[in-house]
């Protein structure tokens, strides 16, 4: 027998049979295992979809936004923007001044600049595809969204969110730069329905996570009961006022914002301040603050380089398809959230860097005169019908001259 | 490229397709195997492919020179050259900075402040494994235990065989070269066992990644750590290192089996050991037997009066093999001392009687003591500095770190960690003893494998790196 004849040559048929079985066992076994995963994640509603649903609905609306006849204004940011900017009120007040614009609320909770960067690119693509420009982009900068703590908390979601938000070209870029990560990302997107193993572990492993610090103040039971009562009344009123509401997180009809006072009954508007008061009990506020400290380092602000860099990229992306871009910082509840001197210095340095690298104007409304504690619903978010009304009016005052000059 | 990633699955499927169905004859098969192994290695860092190939080429020709040499002294010279090349590569990439920084520390201690430069070279993955493997070949040829091979491609393919290239087991030339010369035919029984090992391996690796979290909390803690949390962290690391390394080895053996290659066992449920000597018969068997055959025996083994010195030297170098840090040296010395103490105490007749006792309670005591000592060793192994090792050891034996935060979580995590480490071992014990019974029931095996793989796909990994890649 020749030395170039192997065992395999001598038993070619048997060898191929074994390889065939092995090949099938691996592919079918993995397919079955993947099937189990998809079934379990589906049954347990695991994934980024809960946070992403508002983003995905906004994303789906982009073709309609781009096709708007009026000048388009976009306020892009976090859940603080979502709560604090009322697009329809903005448009109404602009119209009263003879300025026709259509504004949209692109504020999303549970994200950070790393994810928002991908979304900004998708928005740019939609505008550039139709050769359209944003008249004004108002980009919220949330200091505590760009901290190391915030980033650490989002690590498990990165792969899932990126596979949802990245374009095919960006996926290929990842694969070319790092084939191992690329293969993983394609696997998550196309075989795992955007649900990474990390996000599953995060979902089910929560019970083993250490408890977050909680307020030691006693619960005001009477206030809790009152909150439930008022909440029920508000829900009933909402269903009565908006029978056609389909439960979407981002409604095109509402331009991504919420309902507005003009649409609500007098009795509802009477209940609302009482309801917000029940939300702002010392215990709830302290818990909210402790939660923000724990998740986001809200008072010390140790910034994460990756997130600051991502924010700068966001500004640059908007600058590519917008006539005017400004950065804003929304009002801060100074009774509850106080920066340490070091945090203030770090924030100033980051703002300087954003300004230097993008040339953008930064409007710091954190200490905006006229904002009262009653305008907040918790330690960070403005309360709808109160805080958002005030802040939206402020934005109208600020941007009316600019938008008048570019009105079509 | 790491085994438990989608990229490797893709790579392996392509590999099996071409290796099993396209390249059917010996020569194309061996060339394809070599190229695939180099692609596998190059996926990590292609710049180090020449180092791997160069190492193989050098030892291939040196072995032939040793065989051709007619005098012992010239054979020795050629062997010296092989050892110098392999240890030189290892020394340059792995130990140069350690030596330089240690020299600087020593000079500083002696009062001379010298700023020695460091090389900061990237450590090529698997370098400790393939240099040892390659050296064993020239040593075996020198000792006349095997003939120098004809066929550079076969030799290079053996040295770079991708299932075991980056984290072992360390194969002896006589184990792998004959298989490369006459490529084995896989059997379905072998393949089934291979699939079982791959799945248990991935499962162990996934578990190890989870255990890494409580381990890191203890070994990288800034503040005080309680007694219970420290034990959790140390136990978790014991599980992590075993799951990580033996998981990789299982996958390596399993993947090789799918191709028909036989790779020897590297672990035999080591935490069931009842003495330090027993532990080293079960832990990283390919390294401990390599050190025994090529270092310990070369020093004289246990035939001369310097037996204990030989044990200590072997274990010190074994410790240093794991990493260029004094903590690894200390770990090696600790195990060397344990083995020496075992032998010494074992020679006392009273203790020898206890040691040979069949009493379950005595066995349990021996097991507990051995496991405790192994855990102490892992503290030295995992700690990033001597100070950190000392702090963990103190916390293991005192309430210096205070009590854990009230609540069920600390104790739940401790119990979960214990259960996980135990379950890995029970699974391994079962695979070792009874896998053949399971493999007869193909349908049951298939269900278990699918569940095992699903479990791995279910669990997210904080890190995908294998600990032993760095060694």
Short mmCIF file of N, CA, C and O in Angstrom, two decimals, chain B residues 362-465:
data_model
loop_
_atom_site.label_atom_id
_atom_site.label_comp_id
_atom_site.label_asym_id
_atom_site.label_seq_id
_atom_site.Cartn_x
_atom_site.Cartn_y
_atom_site.Cartn_z
N UNK B 362 -12.41 8.19 57.24
CA UNK B 362 -11.03 8.62 57.00
C UNK B 362 -10.87 9.14 55.57
O UNK B 362 -10.26 10.17 55.32
N UNK B 363 -11.50 8.43 54.63
CA UNK B 363 -11.44 8.89 53.24
C UNK B 363 -12.05 10.29 53.11
O UNK B 363 -11.54 11.15 52.40
N UNK B 364 -13.18 10.46 53.81
CA UNK B 364 -13.86 11.76 53.76
C UNK B 364 -12.95 12.86 54.32
O UNK B 364 -12.82 13.94 53.74
N UNK B 365 -12.31 12.52 55.43
CA UNK B 365 -11.38 13.48 56.05
C UNK B 365 -10.23 13.81 55.10
O UNK B 365 -9.84 14.97 54.95
N UNK B 366 -9.69 12.77 54.46
CA UNK B 366 -8.57 12.99 53.52
C UNK B 366 -9.03 13.86 52.36
O UNK B 366 -8.33 14.76 51.91
N UNK B 367 -10.24 13.56 51.90
CA UNK B 367 -10.76 14.34 50.76
C UNK B 367 -10.95 15.80 51.16
O UNK B 367 -10.54 16.71 50.42
N UNK B 368 -11.56 16.01 52.33
CA UNK B 368 -11.81 17.39 52.78
C UNK B 368 -10.50 18.16 52.94
O UNK B 368 -10.39 19.30 52.51
N UNK B 369 -9.52 17.50 53.55
CA UNK B 369 -8.24 18.17 53.78
C UNK B 369 -7.57 18.50 52.44
O UNK B 369 -7.05 19.61 52.24
N UNK B 370 -7.61 17.53 51.52
CA UNK B 370 -6.99 17.76 50.20
C UNK B 370 -7.69 18.91 49.48
O UNK B 370 -7.03 19.80 48.93
N UNK B 371 -9.01 18.89 49.52
CA UNK B 371 -9.76 19.93 48.82
C UNK B 371 -9.46 21.31 49.43
O UNK B 371 -9.27 22.29 48.71
N UNK B 372 -9.38 21.34 50.76
CA UNK B 372 -9.07 22.60 51.44
C UNK B 372 -7.69 23.10 50.99
O UNK B 372 -7.51 24.28 50.66
N UNK B 373 -6.71 22.19 50.94
CA UNK B 373 -5.35 22.60 50.54
C UNK B 373 -5.32 23.05 49.08
O UNK B 373 -4.62 24.01 48.72
N UNK B 374 -6.09 22.36 48.26
CA UNK B 374 -6.15 22.76 46.84
C UNK B 374 -6.75 24.17 46.73
O UNK B 374 -6.27 25.01 45.95
N UNK B 375 -7.77 24.44 47.55
CA UNK B 375 -8.38 25.78 47.54
C UNK B 375 -7.37 26.84 47.97
O UNK B 375 -7.31 27.92 47.37
N UNK B 376 -6.58 26.52 48.99
CA UNK B 376 -5.55 27.47 49.42
C UNK B 376 -4.60 27.74 48.24
O UNK B 376 -4.22 28.88 47.97
N UNK B 377 -4.27 26.68 47.53
CA UNK B 377 -3.41 26.83 46.35
C UNK B 377 -4.05 27.73 45.31
O UNK B 377 -3.39 28.60 44.73
N UNK B 378 -5.36 27.57 45.10
CA UNK B 378 -6.02 28.40 44.08
C UNK B 378 -6.01 29.88 44.46
O UNK B 378 -6.02 30.74 43.59
N UNK B 379 -5.99 30.15 45.76
CA UNK B 379 -5.92 31.57 46.17
C UNK B 379 -4.61 32.16 45.67
O UNK B 379 -4.58 33.26 45.09
N UNK B 380 -3.52 31.41 45.82
CA UNK B 380 -2.22 31.90 45.34
C UNK B 380 -2.24 32.04 43.82
O UNK B 380 -1.67 32.96 43.25
N UNK B 381 -2.90 31.10 43.18
CA UNK B 381 -2.94 31.06 41.72
C UNK B 381 -3.72 32.24 41.14
O UNK B 381 -3.32 32.86 40.18
N UNK B 382 -4.86 32.55 41.78
CA UNK B 382 -5.76 33.56 41.22
C UNK B 382 -5.38 34.98 41.61
O UNK B 382 -5.63 35.93 40.87
N UNK B 383 -4.78 35.11 42.79
CA UNK B 383 -4.50 36.47 43.29
C UNK B 383 -3.56 37.21 42.34
O UNK B 383 -2.67 36.62 41.73
N UNK B 384 -3.80 38.50 42.23
CA UNK B 384 -2.99 39.30 41.31
C UNK B 384 -1.68 39.77 41.95
O UNK B 384 -0.80 40.28 41.27
N UNK B 385 -1.59 39.62 43.26
CA UNK B 385 -0.35 40.00 43.95
C UNK B 385 -0.27 39.21 45.25
O UNK B 385 -1.25 38.61 45.69
N UNK B 386 0.91 39.23 45.82
CA UNK B 386 1.10 38.54 47.09
C UNK B 386 0.19 39.15 48.18
O UNK B 386 -0.39 38.44 48.99
N UNK B 387 0.06 40.48 48.14
CA UNK B 387 -0.75 41.17 49.15
C UNK B 387 -2.21 40.72 49.05
O UNK B 387 -2.88 40.45 50.05
N UNK B 388 -2.66 40.64 47.79
CA UNK B 388 -4.05 40.24 47.56
C UNK B 388 -4.26 38.80 48.01
O UNK B 388 -5.28 38.48 48.64
N UNK B 389 -3.30 37.93 47.74
CA UNK B 389 -3.40 36.53 48.16
C UNK B 389 -3.50 36.45 49.68
O UNK B 389 -4.33 35.73 50.23
N UNK B 390 -2.66 37.23 50.33
CA UNK B 390 -2.65 37.20 51.80
C UNK B 390 -3.99 37.69 52.35
O UNK B 390 -4.56 37.10 53.27
N UNK B 391 -4.52 38.77 51.73
CA UNK B 391 -5.80 39.32 52.20
C UNK B 391 -6.91 38.27 52.07
O UNK B 391 -7.72 38.10 52.99
N UNK B 392 -6.93 37.55 50.95
CA UNK B 392 -7.98 36.54 50.75
C UNK B 392 -7.80 35.41 51.76
O UNK B 392 -8.77 34.93 52.36
N UNK B 393 -6.55 34.99 51.97
CA UNK B 393 -6.30 33.91 52.93
C UNK B 393 -6.73 34.31 54.34
O UNK B 393 -7.32 33.51 55.08
N UNK B 394 -6.46 35.56 54.70
CA UNK B 394 -6.89 36.05 56.02
C UNK B 394 -8.41 36.05 56.10
O UNK B 394 -9.01 35.57 57.07
N UNK B 395 -9.05 36.56 55.05
CA UNK B 395 -10.52 36.63 55.06
C UNK B 395 -11.17 35.25 55.10
O UNK B 395 -12.29 35.10 55.56
N UNK B 396 -10.46 34.25 54.57
CA UNK B 396 -11.00 32.88 54.58
C UNK B 396 -11.05 32.32 56.00
O UNK B 396 -11.79 31.39 56.27
N UNK B 397 -10.20 32.86 56.85
CA UNK B 397 -10.06 32.25 58.16
C UNK B 397 -10.38 33.19 59.31
O UNK B 397 -10.01 32.95 60.45
N UNK B 398 -11.01 34.31 59.02
CA UNK B 398 -11.35 35.24 60.10
C UNK B 398 -12.58 36.03 59.73
O UNK B 398 -13.04 35.98 58.59
N UNK B 399 -13.08 36.75 60.70
CA UNK B 399 -14.22 37.61 60.43
C UNK B 399 -13.76 39.05 60.18
O UNK B 399 -14.51 39.99 60.36
N UNK B 400 -12.49 39.18 59.74
CA UNK B 400 -11.93 40.52 59.53
C UNK B 400 -12.78 41.34 58.57
O UNK B 400 -12.89 42.55 58.70
N UNK B 401 -13.35 40.67 57.59
CA UNK B 401 -14.14 41.40 56.58
C UNK B 401 -15.55 41.69 57.05
O UNK B 401 -16.36 42.22 56.29
N UNK B 402 -15.89 41.30 58.27
CA UNK B 402 -17.24 41.53 58.77
C UNK B 402 -18.21 40.48 58.26
O UNK B 402 -17.83 39.56 57.54
N UNK B 403 -19.46 40.66 58.65
CA UNK B 403 -20.47 39.70 58.24
C UNK B 403 -21.02 40.09 56.88
O UNK B 403 -20.97 41.26 56.51
N UNK B 404 -21.55 39.12 56.15
CA UNK B 404 -22.13 39.49 54.86
C UNK B 404 -23.36 40.35 55.05
O UNK B 404 -23.96 40.37 56.12
N UNK B 405 -23.72 41.06 54.00
CA UNK B 405 -24.92 41.89 54.04
C UNK B 405 -26.10 40.98 54.38
O UNK B 405 -26.22 39.90 53.80
N UNK B 406 -26.95 41.38 55.34
CA UNK B 406 -28.06 40.50 55.71
C UNK B 406 -28.93 40.18 54.50
O UNK B 406 -29.05 40.96 53.57
N UNK B 407 -29.54 39.03 54.55
CA UNK B 407 -30.39 38.61 53.44
C UNK B 407 -29.98 37.25 52.97
O UNK B 407 -28.96 36.71 53.40
N UNK B 408 -30.79 36.71 52.11
CA UNK B 408 -30.54 35.32 51.70
C UNK B 408 -29.51 35.24 50.58
O UNK B 408 -28.99 34.18 50.29
N UNK B 409 -29.20 36.36 49.95
CA UNK B 409 -28.45 36.26 48.70
C UNK B 409 -27.04 35.71 48.87
O UNK B 409 -26.61 34.88 48.08
N UNK B 410 -26.32 36.17 49.90
CA UNK B 410 -24.94 35.69 50.08
C UNK B 410 -24.93 34.18 50.27
O UNK B 410 -24.14 33.47 49.64
N UNK B 411 -25.84 33.69 51.12
CA UNK B 411 -25.84 32.25 51.37
C UNK B 411 -26.38 31.50 50.15
O UNK B 411 -25.91 30.40 49.83
N UNK B 412 -27.33 32.10 49.43
CA UNK B 412 -27.84 31.46 48.22
C UNK B 412 -26.73 31.31 47.20
O UNK B 412 -26.58 30.25 46.57
N UNK B 413 -25.95 32.37 47.05
CA UNK B 413 -24.87 32.32 46.05
C UNK B 413 -23.81 31.30 46.47
O UNK B 413 -23.29 30.56 45.63
N UNK B 414 -23.53 31.23 47.78
CA UNK B 414 -22.57 30.23 48.26
C UNK B 414 -23.07 28.82 47.94
O UNK B 414 -22.33 27.98 47.41
N UNK B 415 -24.35 28.58 48.24
CA UNK B 415 -24.90 27.25 47.98
C UNK B 415 -24.93 26.94 46.49
O UNK B 415 -24.59 25.84 46.06
N UNK B 416 -25.30 27.94 45.71
CA UNK B 416 -25.34 27.74 44.25
C UNK B 416 -23.94 27.43 43.72
O UNK B 416 -23.76 26.57 42.85
N UNK B 417 -22.95 28.14 44.25
CA UNK B 417 -21.57 27.92 43.81
C UNK B 417 -21.14 26.50 44.16
O UNK B 417 -20.59 25.78 43.31
N UNK B 418 -21.41 26.12 45.39
CA UNK B 418 -21.05 24.76 45.83
C UNK B 418 -21.73 23.72 44.95
O UNK B 418 -21.10 22.76 44.48
N UNK B 419 -23.03 23.94 44.72
CA UNK B 419 -23.79 22.98 43.92
C UNK B 419 -23.25 22.90 42.51
O UNK B 419 -23.12 21.81 41.92
N UNK B 420 -22.87 24.07 41.96
CA UNK B 420 -22.37 24.09 40.58
C UNK B 420 -21.05 23.34 40.47
O UNK B 420 -20.87 22.52 39.57
N UNK B 421 -20.14 23.63 41.41
CA UNK B 421 -18.84 22.95 41.39
C UNK B 421 -19.05 21.44 41.54
O UNK B 421 -18.46 20.62 40.83
N UNK B 422 -19.96 21.08 42.45
CA UNK B 422 -20.25 19.66 42.66
C UNK B 422 -20.85 19.02 41.43
O UNK B 422 -20.44 17.92 41.02
N UNK B 423 -21.81 19.73 40.82
CA UNK B 423 -22.49 19.15 39.65
C UNK B 423 -21.53 18.92 38.49
O UNK B 423 -21.64 17.91 37.78
N UNK B 424 -20.60 19.84 38.29
CA UNK B 424 -19.62 19.66 37.21
C UNK B 424 -18.87 18.35 37.43
O UNK B 424 -18.66 17.57 36.51
N UNK B 425 -18.50 18.15 38.71
CA UNK B 425 -17.72 16.95 39.00
C UNK B 425 -18.55 15.68 38.86
O UNK B 425 -18.08 14.67 38.36
N UNK B 426 -19.80 15.75 39.32
CA UNK B 426 -20.66 14.58 39.19
C UNK B 426 -20.87 14.25 37.71
O UNK B 426 -20.80 13.09 37.30
N UNK B 427 -21.07 15.30 36.91
CA UNK B 427 -21.25 15.09 35.46
C UNK B 427 -20.00 14.42 34.88
O UNK B 427 -20.09 13.46 34.11
N UNK B 428 -18.84 14.94 35.27
CA UNK B 428 -17.59 14.37 34.74
C UNK B 428 -17.40 12.93 35.18
O UNK B 428 -16.95 12.08 34.40
N UNK B 429 -17.74 12.68 36.43
CA UNK B 429 -17.59 11.32 36.96
C UNK B 429 -18.48 10.37 36.16
O UNK B 429 -18.06 9.27 35.78
N UNK B 430 -19.70 10.84 35.89
CA UNK B 430 -20.63 10.00 35.14
C UNK B 430 -20.11 9.76 33.71
O UNK B 430 -20.14 8.63 33.22
N UNK B 431 -19.63 10.81 33.10
CA UNK B 431 -19.11 10.67 31.72
C UNK B 431 -17.93 9.70 31.70
O UNK B 431 -17.80 8.86 30.82
N UNK B 432 -17.09 9.82 32.73
CA UNK B 432 -15.91 8.97 32.81
C UNK B 432 -16.29 7.51 33.00
O UNK B 432 -15.71 6.61 32.37
N UNK B 433 -17.27 7.28 33.85
CA UNK B 433 -17.60 5.90 34.22
C UNK B 433 -18.67 5.27 33.32
O UNK B 433 -18.61 4.08 33.02
N UNK B 434 -19.65 6.04 32.94
CA UNK B 434 -20.83 5.40 32.33
C UNK B 434 -21.24 5.97 30.98
O UNK B 434 -22.36 5.70 30.53
N UNK B 435 -20.38 6.76 30.36
CA UNK B 435 -20.78 7.37 29.08
C UNK B 435 -21.17 6.30 28.07
O UNK B 435 -22.10 6.48 27.28
N UNK B 436 -20.45 5.17 28.09
CA UNK B 436 -20.70 4.13 27.08
C UNK B 436 -22.14 3.61 27.16
O UNK B 436 -22.75 3.29 26.15
N UNK B 437 -22.69 3.59 28.38
CA UNK B 437 -24.09 3.11 28.52
C UNK B 437 -25.04 4.11 27.86
O UNK B 437 -25.97 3.74 27.16
N UNK B 438 -24.77 5.39 28.13
CA UNK B 438 -25.62 6.44 27.55
C UNK B 438 -25.51 6.44 26.03
O UNK B 438 -26.51 6.60 25.32
N UNK B 439 -24.30 6.24 25.55
CA UNK B 439 -24.08 6.35 24.10
C UNK B 439 -24.74 5.21 23.33
O UNK B 439 -24.92 5.30 22.12
N UNK B 440 -25.11 4.15 24.05
CA UNK B 440 -25.84 3.07 23.36
C UNK B 440 -27.26 3.49 23.04
O UNK B 440 -27.87 3.00 22.12
N UNK B 441 -27.80 4.42 23.84
CA UNK B 441 -29.16 4.92 23.60
C UNK B 441 -29.05 6.25 22.86
O UNK B 441 -29.07 7.32 23.47
N UNK B 442 -28.94 6.14 21.55
CA UNK B 442 -28.66 7.34 20.74
C UNK B 442 -29.72 8.42 20.94
O UNK B 442 -29.39 9.61 21.04
N UNK B 443 -30.99 8.03 21.02
CA UNK B 443 -32.06 9.02 21.13
C UNK B 443 -31.95 9.81 22.44
O UNK B 443 -32.14 11.02 22.49
N UNK B 444 -31.60 9.08 23.53
CA UNK B 444 -31.47 9.74 24.83
C UNK B 444 -30.26 10.68 24.82
O UNK B 444 -30.32 11.82 25.30
N UNK B 445 -29.19 10.18 24.20
CA UNK B 445 -27.99 11.01 24.07
C UNK B 445 -28.33 12.28 23.30
O UNK B 445 -27.95 13.39 23.71
N UNK B 446 -29.09 12.12 22.19
CA UNK B 446 -29.44 13.28 21.37
C UNK B 446 -30.22 14.30 22.19
O UNK B 446 -29.93 15.51 22.15
N UNK B 447 -31.19 13.81 22.97
CA UNK B 447 -32.01 14.74 23.77
C UNK B 447 -31.13 15.47 24.79
O UNK B 447 -31.21 16.69 24.93
N UNK B 448 -30.26 14.72 25.45
CA UNK B 448 -29.39 15.35 26.45
C UNK B 448 -28.44 16.36 25.83
O UNK B 448 -28.20 17.44 26.39
N UNK B 449 -27.93 16.01 24.65
CA UNK B 449 -27.01 16.94 23.99
C UNK B 449 -27.73 18.22 23.58
O UNK B 449 -27.19 19.32 23.72
N UNK B 450 -28.95 18.07 23.08
CA UNK B 450 -29.71 19.26 22.66
C UNK B 450 -30.01 20.14 23.88
O UNK B 450 -29.83 21.36 23.84
N UNK B 451 -30.42 19.49 24.96
CA UNK B 451 -30.71 20.27 26.18
C UNK B 451 -29.43 20.96 26.68
O UNK B 451 -29.43 22.13 27.05
N UNK B 452 -28.33 20.22 26.64
CA UNK B 452 -27.05 20.78 27.08
C UNK B 452 -26.65 21.98 26.24
O UNK B 452 -26.27 23.03 26.78
N UNK B 453 -26.77 21.84 24.93
CA UNK B 453 -26.41 22.97 24.04
C UNK B 453 -27.36 24.14 24.25
O UNK B 453 -26.93 25.29 24.26
N UNK B 454 -28.65 23.81 24.43
CA UNK B 454 -29.64 24.89 24.64
C UNK B 454 -29.29 25.66 25.92
O UNK B 454 -29.37 26.89 25.95
N UNK B 455 -28.90 24.92 26.93
CA UNK B 455 -28.54 25.55 28.20
C UNK B 455 -27.37 26.52 28.00
O UNK B 455 -27.35 27.62 28.55
N UNK B 456 -26.42 26.10 27.18
CA UNK B 456 -25.26 26.96 26.93
C UNK B 456 -25.67 28.20 26.12
O UNK B 456 -25.15 29.29 26.35
N UNK B 457 -26.59 28.01 25.19
CA UNK B 457 -27.04 29.16 24.39
C UNK B 457 -27.88 30.11 25.23
O UNK B 457 -28.09 31.26 24.88
N UNK B 458 -28.36 29.59 26.34
CA UNK B 458 -29.25 30.34 27.21
C UNK B 458 -28.47 31.28 28.12
O UNK B 458 -28.96 32.31 28.54
N UNK B 459 -27.25 30.87 28.44
CA UNK B 459 -26.50 31.58 29.48
C UNK B 459 -25.49 32.55 28.85
O UNK B 459 -24.64 32.15 28.07
N UNK B 460 -25.61 33.79 29.24
CA UNK B 460 -24.69 34.80 28.72
C UNK B 460 -23.35 34.72 29.42
O UNK B 460 -23.25 34.29 30.56
N UNK B 461 -22.33 35.12 28.69
CA UNK B 461 -20.98 34.99 29.23
C UNK B 461 -20.39 36.37 29.48
O UNK B 461 -20.37 37.19 28.57
N UNK B 462 -19.91 36.59 30.69
CA UNK B 462 -19.25 37.88 30.91
C UNK B 462 -17.96 37.98 30.12
O UNK B 462 -17.50 39.04 29.77
N UNK B 463 -17.34 36.83 29.86
CA UNK B 463 -16.09 36.84 29.09
C UNK B 463 -15.97 35.51 28.37
O UNK B 463 -16.41 34.48 28.86
N UNK B 464 -15.40 35.55 27.20
CA UNK B 464 -15.28 34.34 26.42
C UNK B 464 -13.88 33.75 26.48
O UNK B 464 -13.60 32.72 25.90
N UNK B 465 -13.00 34.47 27.16
CA UNK B 465 -11.60 34.04 27.16
C UNK B 465 -11.42 32.78 28.00
O UNK B 465 -12.04 32.60 29.03
#
